[in-house]
Amino acid sequence: MPRAGAGRVDPPAVAFHHATKRFGSSIAVNDVSVAVEEGSFVTVIGSSGCGKTTLLKMVNALVMPDEGSVFVQGRATSELDPVELRRSVGYAIQGSVLFPHLTVEQNIAFVPSLLNKHDRRRTDAAVKKWMDLVDLPSTMRARYPAELSGGQAQRVGIARALAASPDILLMDEPFSAVDAITRSSLQDELKRIHERTGITVLFVTHDIDEAFYLGDRVLVMEAGRAVQYASPHDILSAPAVPFVDRLVAKRRAAYLS
């Protein structure tokens, strides 16, 4: 719930108000209205091409809605400087996409060094903090991305996304390129980070089990529409539409038993 203090109610961390996005004749996101409260972990799931990634990119103004609005901490993205917005919102995507010519330390320090300017001590402290939190040993600071395993590279990507201490973290299928054992470990790390930091997370995935394990709320997308937004338990026990019912049918007995 929004926090109240001295008669004031804080706005949601992210809010979509009738947001619609078209690419030519195709509607990627269709009239979505959803509010993501501060500190929530929201997983976004649906079939390929249902608009999940487009919805996520609206939050940091990589994509702007054709109709409706997107608000970040109460301010419309259309009114914000997109560069400043992107520096304040962490973004981690599939495969981590690290800068290949920079070391682990330089990758993680990239945004903090822009924000801290010449304050090297603050930047170093941020690098150490987030390397520790994602379980990366300090001996890896001087390595380059080509010298990392898939799981290590993904941890560096998460640390880089968090290094500027954003209030909001966007994640677009960040674990889909790693093996099942590494993926499970990264999921546990991310849950721990969320619990320790209270950051608001929007996490796109194709994996229904990952969505239910990580999310305290799950947004189900179908053909560009938000067809259900609820807790994992409520989605399993009371699917809102036939698509959601089919999506969770094989998991219902296991999760609700």
PDB file of C-alpha atoms in Angstrom:
ATOM      1  CA  MET A   1       0.000   0.000   0.000  1.00  0.00           C
ATOM      2  CA  PRO A   2       1.174   3.616  -0.517  1.00  0.00           C
ATOM      3  CA  ARG A   3       2.847   5.059   2.546  1.00  0.00           C
ATOM      4  CA  ALA A   4       1.190   7.956   4.309  1.00  0.00           C
ATOM      5  CA  GLY A   5       2.945  10.568   6.370  1.00  0.00           C
ATOM      6  CA  ALA A   6       1.754  13.910   7.716  1.00  0.00           C
ATOM      7  CA  GLY A   7      -1.384  13.696   5.579  1.00  0.00           C
ATOM      8  CA  ARG A   8       0.553  12.865   2.410  1.00  0.00           C
ATOM      9  CA  VAL A   9       0.286   9.629   0.424  1.00  0.00           C
ATOM     10  CA  ASP A  10       3.332   8.670  -1.639  1.00  0.00           C
ATOM     11  CA  PRO A  11       2.660   7.864  -5.298  1.00  0.00           C
ATOM     12  CA  PRO A  12       3.388   4.391  -6.687  1.00  0.00           C
ATOM     13  CA  ALA A  13       6.962   3.748  -7.789  1.00  0.00           C
ATOM     14  CA  VAL A  14       5.653   3.153 -11.324  1.00  0.00           C
ATOM     15  CA  ALA A  15       2.190   3.690 -12.759  1.00  0.00           C
ATOM     16  CA  PHE A  16       0.838   2.996 -16.234  1.00  0.00           C
ATOM     17  CA  HIS A  17      -2.300   5.007 -17.053  1.00  0.00           C
ATOM     18  CA  HIS A  18      -4.052   3.637 -20.160  1.00  0.00           C
ATOM     19  CA  ALA A  19      -0.638   3.202 -21.790  1.00  0.00           C
ATOM     20  CA  THR A  20      -0.724   2.134 -25.446  1.00  0.00           C
ATOM     21  CA  LYS A  21       2.177   1.620 -27.848  1.00  0.00           C
ATOM     22  CA  ARG A  22       1.975   0.827 -31.563  1.00  0.00           C
ATOM     23  CA  PHE A  23       4.674  -0.226 -34.001  1.00  0.00           C
ATOM     24  CA  GLY A  24       3.171   0.379 -37.422  1.00  0.00           C
ATOM     25  CA  SER A  25      -0.141  -1.470 -37.563  1.00  0.00           C
ATOM     26  CA  SER A  26       0.776  -3.704 -34.608  1.00  0.00           C
ATOM     27  CA  ILE A  27      -0.309  -2.841 -31.055  1.00  0.00           C
ATOM     28  CA  ALA A  28       2.458  -3.929 -28.688  1.00  0.00           C
ATOM     29  CA  VAL A  29       0.875  -2.565 -25.491  1.00  0.00           C
ATOM     30  CA  ASN A  30      -2.865  -2.021 -25.389  1.00  0.00           C
ATOM     31  CA  ASP A  31      -4.488   0.291 -22.809  1.00  0.00           C
ATOM     32  CA  VAL A  32      -2.540  -0.927 -19.754  1.00  0.00           C
ATOM     33  CA  SER A  33      -3.323   0.597 -16.364  1.00  0.00           C
ATOM     34  CA  VAL A  34      -1.222  -0.846 -13.519  1.00  0.00           C
ATOM     35  CA  ALA A  35       0.315   0.643 -10.366  1.00  0.00           C
ATOM     36  CA  VAL A  36       3.525  -0.782  -8.891  1.00  0.00           C
ATOM     37  CA  GLU A  37       3.922   0.155  -5.252  1.00  0.00           C
ATOM     38  CA  GLU A  38       7.268   1.106  -3.695  1.00  0.00           C
ATOM     39  CA  GLY A  39       9.262  -1.933  -2.646  1.00  0.00           C
ATOM     40  CA  SER A  40       7.245  -4.423  -4.694  1.00  0.00           C
ATOM     41  CA  PHE A  41       8.767  -7.248  -6.703  1.00  0.00           C
ATOM     42  CA  VAL A  42       6.559  -7.530  -9.790  1.00  0.00           C
ATOM     43  CA  THR A  43       7.158 -10.266 -12.329  1.00  0.00           C
ATOM     44  CA  VAL A  44       5.732  -9.817 -15.834  1.00  0.00           C
ATOM     45  CA  ILE A  45       4.866 -12.934 -17.810  1.00  0.00           C
ATOM     46  CA  GLY A  46       3.152 -13.863 -21.050  1.00  0.00           C
ATOM     47  CA  SER A  47       3.733 -15.370 -24.479  1.00  0.00           C
ATOM     48  CA  SER A  48       6.400 -14.072 -26.849  1.00  0.00           C
ATOM     49  CA  GLY A  49       5.298 -10.827 -28.479  1.00  0.00           C
ATOM     50  CA  CYS A  50       2.716 -10.008 -25.810  1.00  0.00           C
ATOM     51  CA  GLY A  51       4.292  -6.623 -24.963  1.00  0.00           C
ATOM     52  CA  LYS A  52       6.317  -7.454 -21.845  1.00  0.00           C
ATOM     53  CA  THR A  53       9.584  -5.876 -22.969  1.00  0.00           C
ATOM     54  CA  THR A  54       7.864  -2.858 -24.515  1.00  0.00           C
ATOM     55  CA  LEU A  55       6.053  -2.240 -21.229  1.00  0.00           C
ATOM     56  CA  LEU A  56       9.336  -2.419 -19.333  1.00  0.00           C
ATOM     57  CA  LYS A  57      11.074  -0.017 -21.734  1.00  0.00           C
ATOM     58  CA  MET A  58       8.324   2.552 -21.155  1.00  0.00           C
ATOM     59  CA  VAL A  59       9.503   2.921 -17.556  1.00  0.00           C
ATOM     60  CA  ASN A  60      12.927   4.319 -18.492  1.00  0.00           C
ATOM     61  CA  ALA A  61      11.679   6.115 -21.621  1.00  0.00           C
ATOM     62  CA  LEU A  62      13.424   3.844 -24.100  1.00  0.00           C
ATOM     63  CA  VAL A  63       9.915   3.606 -25.564  1.00  0.00           C
ATOM     64  CA  MET A  64       7.282   6.334 -25.191  1.00  0.00           C
ATOM     65  CA  PRO A  65       3.554   5.560 -25.208  1.00  0.00           C
ATOM     66  CA  ASP A  66       1.476   6.706 -28.171  1.00  0.00           C
ATOM     67  CA  GLU A  67      -1.504   7.104 -25.862  1.00  0.00           C
ATOM     68  CA  GLY A  68      -1.819   7.337 -22.114  1.00  0.00           C
ATOM     69  CA  SER A  69       1.011   8.021 -19.671  1.00  0.00           C
ATOM     70  CA  VAL A  70       3.698   6.345 -17.613  1.00  0.00           C
ATOM     71  CA  PHE A  71       4.653   7.801 -14.239  1.00  0.00           C
ATOM     72  CA  VAL A  72       7.842   7.152 -12.275  1.00  0.00           C
ATOM     73  CA  GLN A  73       7.541   8.171  -8.627  1.00  0.00           C
ATOM     74  CA  GLY A  74       4.650  10.458  -9.474  1.00  0.00           C
ATOM     75  CA  ARG A  75       6.186  12.215 -12.502  1.00  0.00           C
ATOM     76  CA  ALA A  76       5.265  11.517 -16.117  1.00  0.00           C
ATOM     77  CA  THR A  77       8.179  10.163 -18.145  1.00  0.00           C
ATOM     78  CA  SER A  78       7.244  12.617 -20.906  1.00  0.00           C
ATOM     79  CA  GLU A  79       8.219  15.449 -18.540  1.00  0.00           C
ATOM     80  CA  LEU A  80      11.536  13.959 -17.388  1.00  0.00           C
ATOM     81  CA  ASP A  81      15.003  14.230 -18.904  1.00  0.00           C
ATOM     82  CA  PRO A  82      15.455  10.712 -20.346  1.00  0.00           C
ATOM     83  CA  VAL A  83      19.189  10.634 -19.600  1.00  0.00           C
ATOM     84  CA  GLU A  84      18.672  11.539 -15.958  1.00  0.00           C
ATOM     85  CA  LEU A  85      15.775   9.079 -15.728  1.00  0.00           C
ATOM     86  CA  ARG A  86      17.910   6.217 -17.070  1.00  0.00           C
ATOM     87  CA  ARG A  87      20.705   7.021 -14.649  1.00  0.00           C
ATOM     88  CA  SER A  88      18.245   6.719 -11.769  1.00  0.00           C
ATOM     89  CA  VAL A  89      16.610   3.456 -12.893  1.00  0.00           C
ATOM     90  CA  GLY A  90      18.682   0.265 -12.949  1.00  0.00           C
ATOM     91  CA  TYR A  91      18.377  -1.863 -16.083  1.00  0.00           C
ATOM     92  CA  ALA A  92      19.606  -5.448 -16.499  1.00  0.00           C
ATOM     93  CA  ILE A  93      18.868  -7.500 -19.591  1.00  0.00           C
ATOM     94  CA  GLN A  94      19.444 -10.990 -20.966  1.00  0.00           C
ATOM     95  CA  GLY A  95      23.127 -11.887 -21.221  1.00  0.00           C
ATOM     96  CA  SER A  96      24.128  -8.802 -19.151  1.00  0.00           C
ATOM     97  CA  VAL A  97      25.617  -7.032 -22.256  1.00  0.00           C
ATOM     98  CA  LEU A  98      28.745  -5.807 -20.498  1.00  0.00           C
ATOM     99  CA  PHE A  99      31.193  -3.392 -22.091  1.00  0.00           C
ATOM    100  CA  PRO A 100      33.788  -5.864 -23.464  1.00  0.00           C
ATOM    101  CA  HIS A 101      36.700  -3.430 -23.320  1.00  0.00           C
ATOM    102  CA  LEU A 102      36.141  -2.567 -19.635  1.00  0.00           C
ATOM    103  CA  THR A 103      37.091  -4.634 -16.598  1.00  0.00           C
ATOM    104  CA  VAL A 104      34.541  -5.894 -14.077  1.00  0.00           C
ATOM    105  CA  GLU A 105      35.368  -2.932 -11.839  1.00  0.00           C
ATOM    106  CA  GLN A 106      35.039  -0.431 -14.696  1.00  0.00           C
ATOM    107  CA  ASN A 107      31.732  -1.922 -15.836  1.00  0.00           C
ATOM    108  CA  ILE A 108      30.210  -1.668 -12.363  1.00  0.00           C
ATOM    109  CA  ALA A 109      31.687   1.810 -11.804  1.00  0.00           C
ATOM    110  CA  PHE A 110      30.404   3.218 -15.096  1.00  0.00           C
ATOM    111  CA  VAL A 111      27.255   5.000 -13.855  1.00  0.00           C
ATOM    112  CA  PRO A 112      28.519   5.819 -10.318  1.00  0.00           C
ATOM    113  CA  SER A 113      31.551   7.532 -11.836  1.00  0.00           C
ATOM    114  CA  LEU A 114      29.232   9.760 -13.881  1.00  0.00           C
ATOM    115  CA  LEU A 115      27.135  10.593 -10.821  1.00  0.00           C
ATOM    116  CA  ASN A 116      30.049  11.006  -8.389  1.00  0.00           C
ATOM    117  CA  LYS A 117      32.216  12.875 -10.899  1.00  0.00           C
ATOM    118  CA  HIS A 118      35.656  13.157  -9.273  1.00  0.00           C
ATOM    119  CA  ASP A 119      34.745  11.483  -5.969  1.00  0.00           C
ATOM    120  CA  ARG A 120      36.656   8.257  -6.571  1.00  0.00           C
ATOM    121  CA  ARG A 121      36.188   7.112  -2.989  1.00  0.00           C
ATOM    122  CA  ARG A 122      32.391   7.024  -3.305  1.00  0.00           C
ATOM    123  CA  THR A 123      32.629   5.151  -6.594  1.00  0.00           C
ATOM    124  CA  ASP A 124      35.034   2.587  -5.123  1.00  0.00           C
ATOM    125  CA  ALA A 125      32.693   2.111  -2.167  1.00  0.00           C
ATOM    126  CA  ALA A 126      29.757   1.483  -4.521  1.00  0.00           C
ATOM    127  CA  VAL A 127      31.732  -1.089  -6.513  1.00  0.00           C
ATOM    128  CA  LYS A 128      32.776  -2.947  -3.359  1.00  0.00           C
ATOM    129  CA  LYS A 129      29.277  -2.850  -1.880  1.00  0.00           C
ATOM    130  CA  TRP A 130      27.555  -4.332  -4.917  1.00  0.00           C
ATOM    131  CA  MET A 131      30.263  -6.863  -5.706  1.00  0.00           C
ATOM    132  CA  ASP A 132      29.896  -8.148  -2.150  1.00  0.00           C
ATOM    133  CA  LEU A 133      26.108  -8.218  -2.392  1.00  0.00           C
ATOM    134  CA  VAL A 134      26.040 -10.253  -5.619  1.00  0.00           C
ATOM    135  CA  ASP A 135      28.755 -12.564  -4.298  1.00  0.00           C
ATOM    136  CA  LEU A 136      31.599 -11.534  -6.623  1.00  0.00           C
ATOM    137  CA  PRO A 137      35.079 -11.822  -5.027  1.00  0.00           C
ATOM    138  CA  SER A 138      37.340  -8.783  -5.180  1.00  0.00           C
ATOM    139  CA  THR A 139      39.884 -10.851  -7.134  1.00  0.00           C
ATOM    140  CA  MET A 140      37.583 -10.514 -10.168  1.00  0.00           C
ATOM    141  CA  ARG A 141      37.831  -6.715 -10.341  1.00  0.00           C
ATOM    142  CA  ALA A 142      40.509  -6.727 -13.042  1.00  0.00           C
ATOM    143  CA  ARG A 143      38.938  -9.408 -15.246  1.00  0.00           C
ATOM    144  CA  TYR A 144      37.322  -8.648 -18.589  1.00  0.00           C
ATOM    145  CA  PRO A 145      33.896  -9.975 -19.661  1.00  0.00           C
ATOM    146  CA  ALA A 146      35.475 -12.555 -21.989  1.00  0.00           C
ATOM    147  CA  GLU A 147      37.148 -14.112 -18.928  1.00  0.00           C
ATOM    148  CA  LEU A 148      33.860 -14.635 -17.040  1.00  0.00           C
ATOM    149  CA  SER A 149      31.414 -17.528 -16.929  1.00  0.00           C
ATOM    150  CA  GLY A 150      27.789 -16.856 -17.836  1.00  0.00           C
ATOM    151  CA  GLY A 151      26.759 -16.698 -14.189  1.00  0.00           C
ATOM    152  CA  GLN A 152      29.629 -14.386 -13.275  1.00  0.00           C
ATOM    153  CA  ALA A 153      28.820 -12.061 -16.177  1.00  0.00           C
ATOM    154  CA  GLN A 154      25.173 -11.946 -15.108  1.00  0.00           C
ATOM    155  CA  ARG A 155      26.189 -11.061 -11.547  1.00  0.00           C
ATOM    156  CA  VAL A 156      28.342  -8.231 -12.901  1.00  0.00           C
ATOM    157  CA  GLY A 157      25.353  -7.035 -14.936  1.00  0.00           C
ATOM    158  CA  ILE A 158      23.159  -6.995 -11.842  1.00  0.00           C
ATOM    159  CA  ALA A 159      25.845  -5.196  -9.810  1.00  0.00           C
ATOM    160  CA  ARG A 160      26.218  -2.603 -12.575  1.00  0.00           C
ATOM    161  CA  ALA A 161      22.446  -2.036 -12.655  1.00  0.00           C
ATOM    162  CA  LEU A 162      22.410  -1.537  -8.877  1.00  0.00           C
ATOM    163  CA  ALA A 163      25.639   0.431  -8.488  1.00  0.00           C
ATOM    164  CA  ALA A 164      23.987   3.849  -8.689  1.00  0.00           C
ATOM    165  CA  SER A 165      21.647   2.778  -5.843  1.00  0.00           C
ATOM    166  CA  PRO A 166      18.466   3.212  -7.914  1.00  0.00           C
ATOM    167  CA  ASP A 167      15.017   3.073  -6.362  1.00  0.00           C
ATOM    168  CA  ILE A 168      13.738   0.988  -9.289  1.00  0.00           C
ATOM    169  CA  LEU A 169      15.349  -1.982 -11.037  1.00  0.00           C
ATOM    170  CA  LEU A 170      14.133  -3.189 -14.450  1.00  0.00           C
ATOM    171  CA  MET A 171      15.120  -6.713 -15.479  1.00  0.00           C
ATOM    172  CA  ASP A 172      14.328  -8.212 -18.886  1.00  0.00           C
ATOM    173  CA  GLU A 173      14.784 -11.996 -18.808  1.00  0.00           C
ATOM    174  CA  PRO A 174      18.196 -11.566 -17.175  1.00  0.00           C
ATOM    175  CA  PHE A 175      18.699 -15.252 -16.340  1.00  0.00           C
ATOM    176  CA  SER A 176      17.448 -16.949 -19.504  1.00  0.00           C
ATOM    177  CA  ALA A 177      20.932 -17.447 -21.010  1.00  0.00           C
ATOM    178  CA  VAL A 178      22.437 -19.351 -18.065  1.00  0.00           C
ATOM    179  CA  ASP A 179      22.150 -23.001 -17.025  1.00  0.00           C
ATOM    180  CA  ALA A 180      19.457 -24.190 -14.617  1.00  0.00           C
ATOM    181  CA  ILE A 181      21.744 -24.489 -11.566  1.00  0.00           C
ATOM    182  CA  THR A 182      23.228 -21.018 -12.069  1.00  0.00           C
ATOM    183  CA  ARG A 183      19.759 -19.615 -12.728  1.00  0.00           C
ATOM    184  CA  SER A 184      18.459 -20.979  -9.428  1.00  0.00           C
ATOM    185  CA  SER A 185      21.431 -19.463  -7.591  1.00  0.00           C
ATOM    186  CA  LEU A 186      20.884 -16.074  -9.253  1.00  0.00           C
ATOM    187  CA  GLN A 187      17.202 -16.157  -8.353  1.00  0.00           C
ATOM    188  CA  ASP A 188      18.101 -16.723  -4.705  1.00  0.00           C
ATOM    189  CA  GLU A 189      20.662 -13.888  -4.855  1.00  0.00           C
ATOM    190  CA  LEU A 190      18.087 -11.534  -6.321  1.00  0.00           C
ATOM    191  CA  LYS A 191      15.498 -12.387  -3.657  1.00  0.00           C
ATOM    192  CA  ARG A 192      18.118 -11.711  -0.992  1.00  0.00           C
ATOM    193  CA  ILE A 193      19.068  -8.376  -2.579  1.00  0.00           C
ATOM    194  CA  HIS A 194      15.417  -7.336  -2.750  1.00  0.00           C
ATOM    195  CA  GLU A 195      14.853  -8.237   0.889  1.00  0.00           C
ATOM    196  CA  ARG A 196      17.948  -6.314   2.015  1.00  0.00           C
ATOM    197  CA  THR A 197      17.480  -3.197  -0.095  1.00  0.00           C
ATOM    198  CA  GLY A 198      13.702  -2.808  -0.469  1.00  0.00           C
ATOM    199  CA  ILE A 199      14.217  -1.756  -4.083  1.00  0.00           C
ATOM    200  CA  THR A 200      11.233  -1.860  -6.457  1.00  0.00           C
ATOM    201  CA  VAL A 201      11.757  -4.547  -9.109  1.00  0.00           C
ATOM    202  CA  LEU A 202       9.972  -5.150 -12.427  1.00  0.00           C
ATOM    203  CA  PHE A 203      11.140  -8.472 -13.830  1.00  0.00           C
ATOM    204  CA  VAL A 204      10.163  -9.847 -17.251  1.00  0.00           C
ATOM    205  CA  THR A 205      10.287 -13.629 -17.688  1.00  0.00           C
ATOM    206  CA  HIS A 206       8.922 -16.440 -19.848  1.00  0.00           C
ATOM    207  CA  ASP A 207       9.214 -18.892 -16.962  1.00  0.00           C
ATOM    208  CA  ILE A 208       6.041 -19.248 -14.881  1.00  0.00           C
ATOM    209  CA  ASP A 209       7.912 -20.950 -12.021  1.00  0.00           C
ATOM    210  CA  GLU A 210      10.436 -18.100 -11.916  1.00  0.00           C
ATOM    211  CA  ALA A 211       7.573 -15.578 -11.946  1.00  0.00           C
ATOM    212  CA  PHE A 212       5.856 -17.220  -8.988  1.00  0.00           C
ATOM    213  CA  TYR A 213       9.069 -17.761  -7.010  1.00  0.00           C
ATOM    214  CA  LEU A 214      10.351 -14.202  -7.318  1.00  0.00           C
ATOM    215  CA  GLY A 215       7.264 -12.010  -7.525  1.00  0.00           C
ATOM    216  CA  ASP A 216       5.075 -10.829  -4.679  1.00  0.00           C
ATOM    217  CA  ARG A 217       2.761  -9.735  -7.510  1.00  0.00           C
ATOM    218  CA  VAL A 218       2.543 -11.105 -11.028  1.00  0.00           C
ATOM    219  CA  LEU A 219       1.379  -9.193 -14.105  1.00  0.00           C
ATOM    220  CA  VAL A 220       0.083 -11.492 -16.848  1.00  0.00           C
ATOM    221  CA  MET A 221       0.117 -10.061 -20.371  1.00  0.00           C
ATOM    222  CA  GLU A 222      -1.832 -11.373 -23.363  1.00  0.00           C
ATOM    223  CA  ALA A 223      -1.683  -9.730 -26.806  1.00  0.00           C
ATOM    224  CA  GLY A 224      -0.590  -6.405 -25.340  1.00  0.00           C
ATOM    225  CA  ARG A 225      -3.188  -6.313 -22.556  1.00  0.00           C
ATOM    226  CA  ALA A 226      -2.733  -6.695 -18.821  1.00  0.00           C
ATOM    227  CA  VAL A 227      -5.213  -9.515 -18.177  1.00  0.00           C
ATOM    228  CA  GLN A 228      -4.434 -10.128 -14.495  1.00  0.00           C
ATOM    229  CA  TYR A 229      -2.338  -8.415 -11.828  1.00  0.00           C
ATOM    230  CA  ALA A 230      -2.368 -10.178  -8.490  1.00  0.00           C
ATOM    231  CA  SER A 231      -0.395 -12.267  -6.019  1.00  0.00           C
ATOM    232  CA  PRO A 232       0.860 -15.674  -7.208  1.00  0.00           C
ATOM    233  CA  HIS A 233      -1.643 -17.380  -4.905  1.00  0.00           C
ATOM    234  CA  ASP A 234      -4.588 -15.392  -6.274  1.00  0.00           C
ATOM    235  CA  ILE A 235      -3.554 -16.054  -9.863  1.00  0.00           C
ATOM    236  CA  LEU A 236      -3.315 -19.774  -9.168  1.00  0.00           C
ATOM    237  CA  SER A 237      -6.541 -20.002  -7.215  1.00  0.00           C
ATOM    238  CA  ALA A 238      -8.664 -17.544  -9.220  1.00  0.00           C
ATOM    239  CA  PRO A 239      -7.399 -17.026 -12.786  1.00  0.00           C
ATOM    240  CA  ALA A 240      -9.201 -14.051 -14.307  1.00  0.00           C
ATOM    241  CA  VAL A 241      -9.413 -15.228 -17.923  1.00  0.00           C
ATOM    242  CA  PRO A 242      -9.034 -18.531 -19.821  1.00  0.00           C
ATOM    243  CA  PHE A 243      -5.485 -17.615 -20.927  1.00  0.00           C
ATOM    244  CA  VAL A 244      -4.341 -17.346 -17.307  1.00  0.00           C
ATOM    245  CA  ASP A 245      -6.143 -20.571 -16.435  1.00  0.00           C
ATOM    246  CA  ARG A 246      -4.244 -22.415 -19.190  1.00  0.00           C
ATOM    247  CA  LEU A 247      -0.979 -20.785 -18.135  1.00  0.00           C
ATOM    248  CA  VAL A 248      -1.176 -22.050 -14.555  1.00  0.00           C
ATOM    249  CA  ALA A 249      -3.146 -25.278 -15.005  1.00  0.00           C
ATOM    250  CA  LYS A 250      -0.181 -27.651 -14.714  1.00  0.00           C
ATOM    251  CA  ARG A 251       1.246 -25.817 -11.691  1.00  0.00           C
ATOM    252  CA  ARG A 252      -1.936 -25.355  -9.678  1.00  0.00           C
ATOM    253  CA  ALA A 253      -1.914 -28.678  -7.851  1.00  0.00           C
ATOM    254  CA  ALA A 254       1.764 -28.427  -6.925  1.00  0.00           C
ATOM    255  CA  TYR A 255       1.622 -24.834  -5.681  1.00  0.00           C
ATOM    256  CA  LEU A 256      -1.681 -24.987  -3.812  1.00  0.00           C
ATOM    257  CA  SER A 257      -1.251 -28.418  -2.200  1.00  0.00           C
TER     258      SER A 257
END
